[in-house]
Protein backbone atom coordinates (compact mmCIF):
# COMPACT_ATOMS: atom_id res chain seq x y z
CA UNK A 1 -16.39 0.40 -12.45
CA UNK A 2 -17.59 4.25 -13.18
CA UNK A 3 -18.70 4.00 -9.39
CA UNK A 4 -15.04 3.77 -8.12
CA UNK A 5 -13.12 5.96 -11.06
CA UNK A 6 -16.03 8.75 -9.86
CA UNK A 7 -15.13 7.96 -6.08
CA UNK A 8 -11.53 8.29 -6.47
CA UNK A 9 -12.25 11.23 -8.48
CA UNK A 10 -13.46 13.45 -5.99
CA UNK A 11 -12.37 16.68 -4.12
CA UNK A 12 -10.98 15.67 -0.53
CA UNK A 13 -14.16 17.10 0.96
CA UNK A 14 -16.69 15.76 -1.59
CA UNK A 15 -15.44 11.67 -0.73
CA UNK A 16 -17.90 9.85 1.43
CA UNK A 17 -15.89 8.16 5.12
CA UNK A 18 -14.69 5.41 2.70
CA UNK A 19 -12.60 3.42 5.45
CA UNK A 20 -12.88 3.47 9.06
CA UNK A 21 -10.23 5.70 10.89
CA UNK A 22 -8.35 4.68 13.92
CA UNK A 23 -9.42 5.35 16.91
CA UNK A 24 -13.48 4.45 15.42
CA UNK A 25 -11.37 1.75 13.55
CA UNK A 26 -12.36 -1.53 15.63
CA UNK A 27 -10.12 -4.55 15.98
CA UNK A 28 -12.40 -6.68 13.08
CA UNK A 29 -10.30 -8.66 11.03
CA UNK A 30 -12.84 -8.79 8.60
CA UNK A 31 -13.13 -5.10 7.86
CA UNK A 32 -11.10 -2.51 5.94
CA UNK A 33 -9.78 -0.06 8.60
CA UNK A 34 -7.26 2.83 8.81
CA UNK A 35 -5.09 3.70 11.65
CA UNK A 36 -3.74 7.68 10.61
CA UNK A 37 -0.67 8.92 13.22
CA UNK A 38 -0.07 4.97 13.47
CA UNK A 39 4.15 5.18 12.63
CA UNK A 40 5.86 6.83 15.64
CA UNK A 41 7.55 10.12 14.29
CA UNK A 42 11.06 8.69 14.91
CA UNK A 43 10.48 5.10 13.28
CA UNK A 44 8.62 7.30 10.43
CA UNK A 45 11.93 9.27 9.38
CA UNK A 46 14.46 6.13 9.81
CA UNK A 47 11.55 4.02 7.35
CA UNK A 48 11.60 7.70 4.96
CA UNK A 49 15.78 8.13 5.64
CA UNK A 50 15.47 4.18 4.70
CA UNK A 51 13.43 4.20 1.52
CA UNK A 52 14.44 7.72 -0.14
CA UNK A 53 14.77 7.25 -3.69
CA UNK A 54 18.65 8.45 -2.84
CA UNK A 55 18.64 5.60 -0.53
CA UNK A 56 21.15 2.15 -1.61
CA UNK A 57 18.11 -0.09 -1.28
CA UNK A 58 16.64 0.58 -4.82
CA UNK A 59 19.95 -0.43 -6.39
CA UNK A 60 20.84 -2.90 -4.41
CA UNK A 61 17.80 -5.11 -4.69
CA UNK A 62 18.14 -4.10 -8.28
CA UNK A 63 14.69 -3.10 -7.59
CA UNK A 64 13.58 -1.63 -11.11
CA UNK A 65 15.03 -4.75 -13.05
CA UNK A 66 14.36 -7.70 -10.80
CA UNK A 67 10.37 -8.09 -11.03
CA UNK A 68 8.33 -8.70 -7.92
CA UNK A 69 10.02 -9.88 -4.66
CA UNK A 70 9.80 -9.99 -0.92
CA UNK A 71 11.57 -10.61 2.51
CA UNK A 72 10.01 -12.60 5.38
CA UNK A 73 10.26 -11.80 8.97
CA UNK A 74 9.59 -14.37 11.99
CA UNK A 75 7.74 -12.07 14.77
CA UNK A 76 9.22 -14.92 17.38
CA UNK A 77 12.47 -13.05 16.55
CA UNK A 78 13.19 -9.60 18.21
CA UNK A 79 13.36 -6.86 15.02
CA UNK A 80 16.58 -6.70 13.40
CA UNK A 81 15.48 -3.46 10.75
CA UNK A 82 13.35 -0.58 11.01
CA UNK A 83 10.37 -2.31 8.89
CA UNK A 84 10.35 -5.50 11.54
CA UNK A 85 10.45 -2.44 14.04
CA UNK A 86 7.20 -1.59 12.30
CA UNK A 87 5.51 -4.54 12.20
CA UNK A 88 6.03 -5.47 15.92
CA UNK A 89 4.65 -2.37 16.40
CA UNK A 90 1.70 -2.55 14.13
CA UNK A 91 0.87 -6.23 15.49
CA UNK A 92 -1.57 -4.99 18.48
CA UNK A 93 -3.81 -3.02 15.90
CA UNK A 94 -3.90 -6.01 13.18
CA UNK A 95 -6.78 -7.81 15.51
CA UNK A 96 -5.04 -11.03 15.37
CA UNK A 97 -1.73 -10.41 16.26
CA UNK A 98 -1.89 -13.70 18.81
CA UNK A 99 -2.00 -15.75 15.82
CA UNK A 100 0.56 -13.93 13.14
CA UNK A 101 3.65 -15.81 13.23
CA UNK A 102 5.51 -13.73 10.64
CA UNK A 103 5.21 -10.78 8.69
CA UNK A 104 5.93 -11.09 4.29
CA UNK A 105 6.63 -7.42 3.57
CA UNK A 106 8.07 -5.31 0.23
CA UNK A 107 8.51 -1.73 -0.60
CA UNK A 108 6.76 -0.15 -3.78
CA UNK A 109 7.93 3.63 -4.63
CA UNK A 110 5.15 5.93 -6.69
CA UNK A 111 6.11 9.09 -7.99
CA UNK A 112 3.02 11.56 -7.29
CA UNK A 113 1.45 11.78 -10.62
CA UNK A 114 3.30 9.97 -12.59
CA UNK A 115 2.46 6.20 -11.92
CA UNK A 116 0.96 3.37 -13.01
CA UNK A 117 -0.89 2.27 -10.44
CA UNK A 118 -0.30 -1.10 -9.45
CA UNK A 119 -2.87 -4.22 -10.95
CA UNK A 120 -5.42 -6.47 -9.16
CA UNK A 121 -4.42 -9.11 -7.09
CA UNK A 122 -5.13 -11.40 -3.85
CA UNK A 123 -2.06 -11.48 -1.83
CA UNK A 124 -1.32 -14.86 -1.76
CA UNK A 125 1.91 -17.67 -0.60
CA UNK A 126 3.40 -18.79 -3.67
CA UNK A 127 4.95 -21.51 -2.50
CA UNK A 128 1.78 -23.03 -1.86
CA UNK A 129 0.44 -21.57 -4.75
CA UNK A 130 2.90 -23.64 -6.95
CA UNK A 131 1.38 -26.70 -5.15
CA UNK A 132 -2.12 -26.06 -5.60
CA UNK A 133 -3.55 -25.16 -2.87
CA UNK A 134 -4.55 -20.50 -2.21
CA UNK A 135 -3.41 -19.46 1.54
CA UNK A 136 -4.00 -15.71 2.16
CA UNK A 137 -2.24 -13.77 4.77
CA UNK A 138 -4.73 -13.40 7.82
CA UNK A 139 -4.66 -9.39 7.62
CA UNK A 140 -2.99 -7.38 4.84
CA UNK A 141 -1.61 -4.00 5.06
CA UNK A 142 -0.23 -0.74 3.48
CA UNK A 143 1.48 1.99 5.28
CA UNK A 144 2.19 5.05 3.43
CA UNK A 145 5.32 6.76 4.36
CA UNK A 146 4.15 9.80 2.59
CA UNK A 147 1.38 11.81 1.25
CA UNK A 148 -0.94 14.63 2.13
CA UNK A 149 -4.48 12.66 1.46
CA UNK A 150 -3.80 13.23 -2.40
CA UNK A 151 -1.37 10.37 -4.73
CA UNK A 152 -2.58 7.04 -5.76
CA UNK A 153 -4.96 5.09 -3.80
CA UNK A 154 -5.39 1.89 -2.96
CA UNK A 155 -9.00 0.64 -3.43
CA UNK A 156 -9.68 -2.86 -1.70
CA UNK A 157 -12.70 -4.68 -2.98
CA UNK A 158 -15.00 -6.95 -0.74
CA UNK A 159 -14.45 -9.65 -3.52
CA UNK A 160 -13.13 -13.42 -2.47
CA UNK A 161 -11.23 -15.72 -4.60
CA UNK A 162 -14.48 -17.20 -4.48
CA UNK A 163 -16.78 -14.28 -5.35
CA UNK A 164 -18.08 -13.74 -9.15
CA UNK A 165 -17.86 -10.10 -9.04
CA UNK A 166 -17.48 -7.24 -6.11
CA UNK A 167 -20.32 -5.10 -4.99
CA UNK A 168 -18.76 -2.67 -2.95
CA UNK A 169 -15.02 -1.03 -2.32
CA UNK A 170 -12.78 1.29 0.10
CA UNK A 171 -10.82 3.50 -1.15
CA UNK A 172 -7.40 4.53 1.14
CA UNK A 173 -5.66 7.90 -0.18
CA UNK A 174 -1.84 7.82 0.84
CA UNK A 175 -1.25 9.81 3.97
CA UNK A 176 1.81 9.99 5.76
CA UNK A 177 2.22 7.74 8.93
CA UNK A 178 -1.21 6.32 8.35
CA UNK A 179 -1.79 2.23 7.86
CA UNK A 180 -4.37 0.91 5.96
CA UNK A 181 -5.68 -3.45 7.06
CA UNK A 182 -8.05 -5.24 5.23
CA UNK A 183 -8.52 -9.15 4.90
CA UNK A 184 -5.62 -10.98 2.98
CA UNK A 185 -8.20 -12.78 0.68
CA UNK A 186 -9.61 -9.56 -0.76
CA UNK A 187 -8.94 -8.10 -3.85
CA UNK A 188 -6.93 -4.74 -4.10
CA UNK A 189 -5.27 -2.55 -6.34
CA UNK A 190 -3.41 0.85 -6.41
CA UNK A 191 -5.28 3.24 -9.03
CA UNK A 192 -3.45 6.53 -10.73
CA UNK A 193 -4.83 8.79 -9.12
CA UNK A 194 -5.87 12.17 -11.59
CA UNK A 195 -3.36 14.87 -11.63
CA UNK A 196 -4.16 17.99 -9.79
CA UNK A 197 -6.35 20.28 -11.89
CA UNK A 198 -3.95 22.93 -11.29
CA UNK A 199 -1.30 20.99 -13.33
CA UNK A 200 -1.86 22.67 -17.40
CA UNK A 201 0.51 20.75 -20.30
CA UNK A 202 2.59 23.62 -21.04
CA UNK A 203 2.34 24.37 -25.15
CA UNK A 204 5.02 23.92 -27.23
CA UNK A 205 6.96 20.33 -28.18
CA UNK A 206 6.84 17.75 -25.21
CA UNK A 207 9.89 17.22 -23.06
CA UNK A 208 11.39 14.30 -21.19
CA UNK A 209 10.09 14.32 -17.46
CA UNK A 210 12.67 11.30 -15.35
CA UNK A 211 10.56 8.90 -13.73
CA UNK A 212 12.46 8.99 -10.64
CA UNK A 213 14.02 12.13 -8.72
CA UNK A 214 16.29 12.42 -5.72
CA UNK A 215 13.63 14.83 -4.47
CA UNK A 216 10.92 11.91 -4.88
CA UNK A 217 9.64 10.04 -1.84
CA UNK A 218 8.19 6.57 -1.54
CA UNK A 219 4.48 6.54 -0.45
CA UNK A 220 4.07 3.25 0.87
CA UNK A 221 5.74 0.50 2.69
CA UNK A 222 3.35 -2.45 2.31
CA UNK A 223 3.46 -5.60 4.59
């Protein structure tokens, strides 16, 4: 809607308090909260060292070819990487972490300015998906591993599967170290966000700009 584009629009100081921020964020399940300073500074650089765009994973989960995928991790199991390192850390600010008994998670890279965005969707289990029947994930989460409050946003909706329309949103700029949990049965999306009004199209005949740099960083690790 124009309400959201406007929202998402706006200076850093003009945007209303459009998620709560840890430590106001309470432990509801049911609301869209943001923890900022929630990665510890050492398990932030392994998870950036990690995810660079320099780093193997890209290539080796043939990551710009392959399509959507995934990895599961069983939080009975003591971590065996740095991003089940983060989610056994993150479990005590979910709400729910009694009753999580494993974490889906996947890695989406951005460049600032230059993306897509990513489309609407409930996260969802597809293997019960295939047999006809929706189970959500109890909380869903994003945690940027970089960003200064500016980049694409993700915008979570207070729609259901359920719902005929939404009537209300959050919006979460990427910042670095912060996580971002909402309900796993809303929907959400990742909007471009506008370039900086600095940035002028230089005159003259266009030329090639790479999508992906060695000086690029990821902005979010979502779980």
């Amino acid at each position: 809607s124009r309400a959201v584009w406007d929202l998402l629009r706006a200076r850093p100081e003009d945007r209303p308090a459009d998620v709560a921020l840890g430590p106001k964020a309470s432990a509801n399940v049911q609301a869209v909260r943001r923890w900022d300073c929630a990665v510890p500074p050492a398990l932030l650089a392994a998870l950036q060292s990690a995810f660079a765009v320099s780093s193997p994973f890209w290539e080796e989960t043939n990551y710009a070819e392959r399509g959507y995928f995934s990895f599961w991790y069983d939080v009975r199991q003591p971590p065996s990487n740095t991003v089940e390192m983060l989610a056994a850390h993150l479990l005590p600010l979910t709400g729910c972490g009694d009753r999580i008994v494993g974490c889906e998670w996947w890695v989406h890279t951005r460049s600032d300015g230059r993306s897509i965005g990513h489309q609407m969707h409930f996260d969802t289990e597809e293997a019960t998906l295939a047999a006809g029947r929706l189970c959500h994930p109890s909380v869903s989460s994003v945690t940027y591993l970089s960003g200064t409050g500016g980049g694409d946003p993700t915008v979570v909706f207070d729609q259901r599967p359920k719902d005929d329309t939404a009537l209300s949103a959050c919006v979460s700029h990427p910042l670095e170290g912060s996580v971002l949990f909402f309900p796993g049965d809303r929907l959400h999306c990742v909007c471009p966000a506008p370039p900086p009004e600095h940035r002028k199209r230089p005159r003259g005949p266009p030329t090639p700009v790479p999508l992906l740099r060695s000086t690029d960083q990821p902005q979010r690790v979502t779980l």
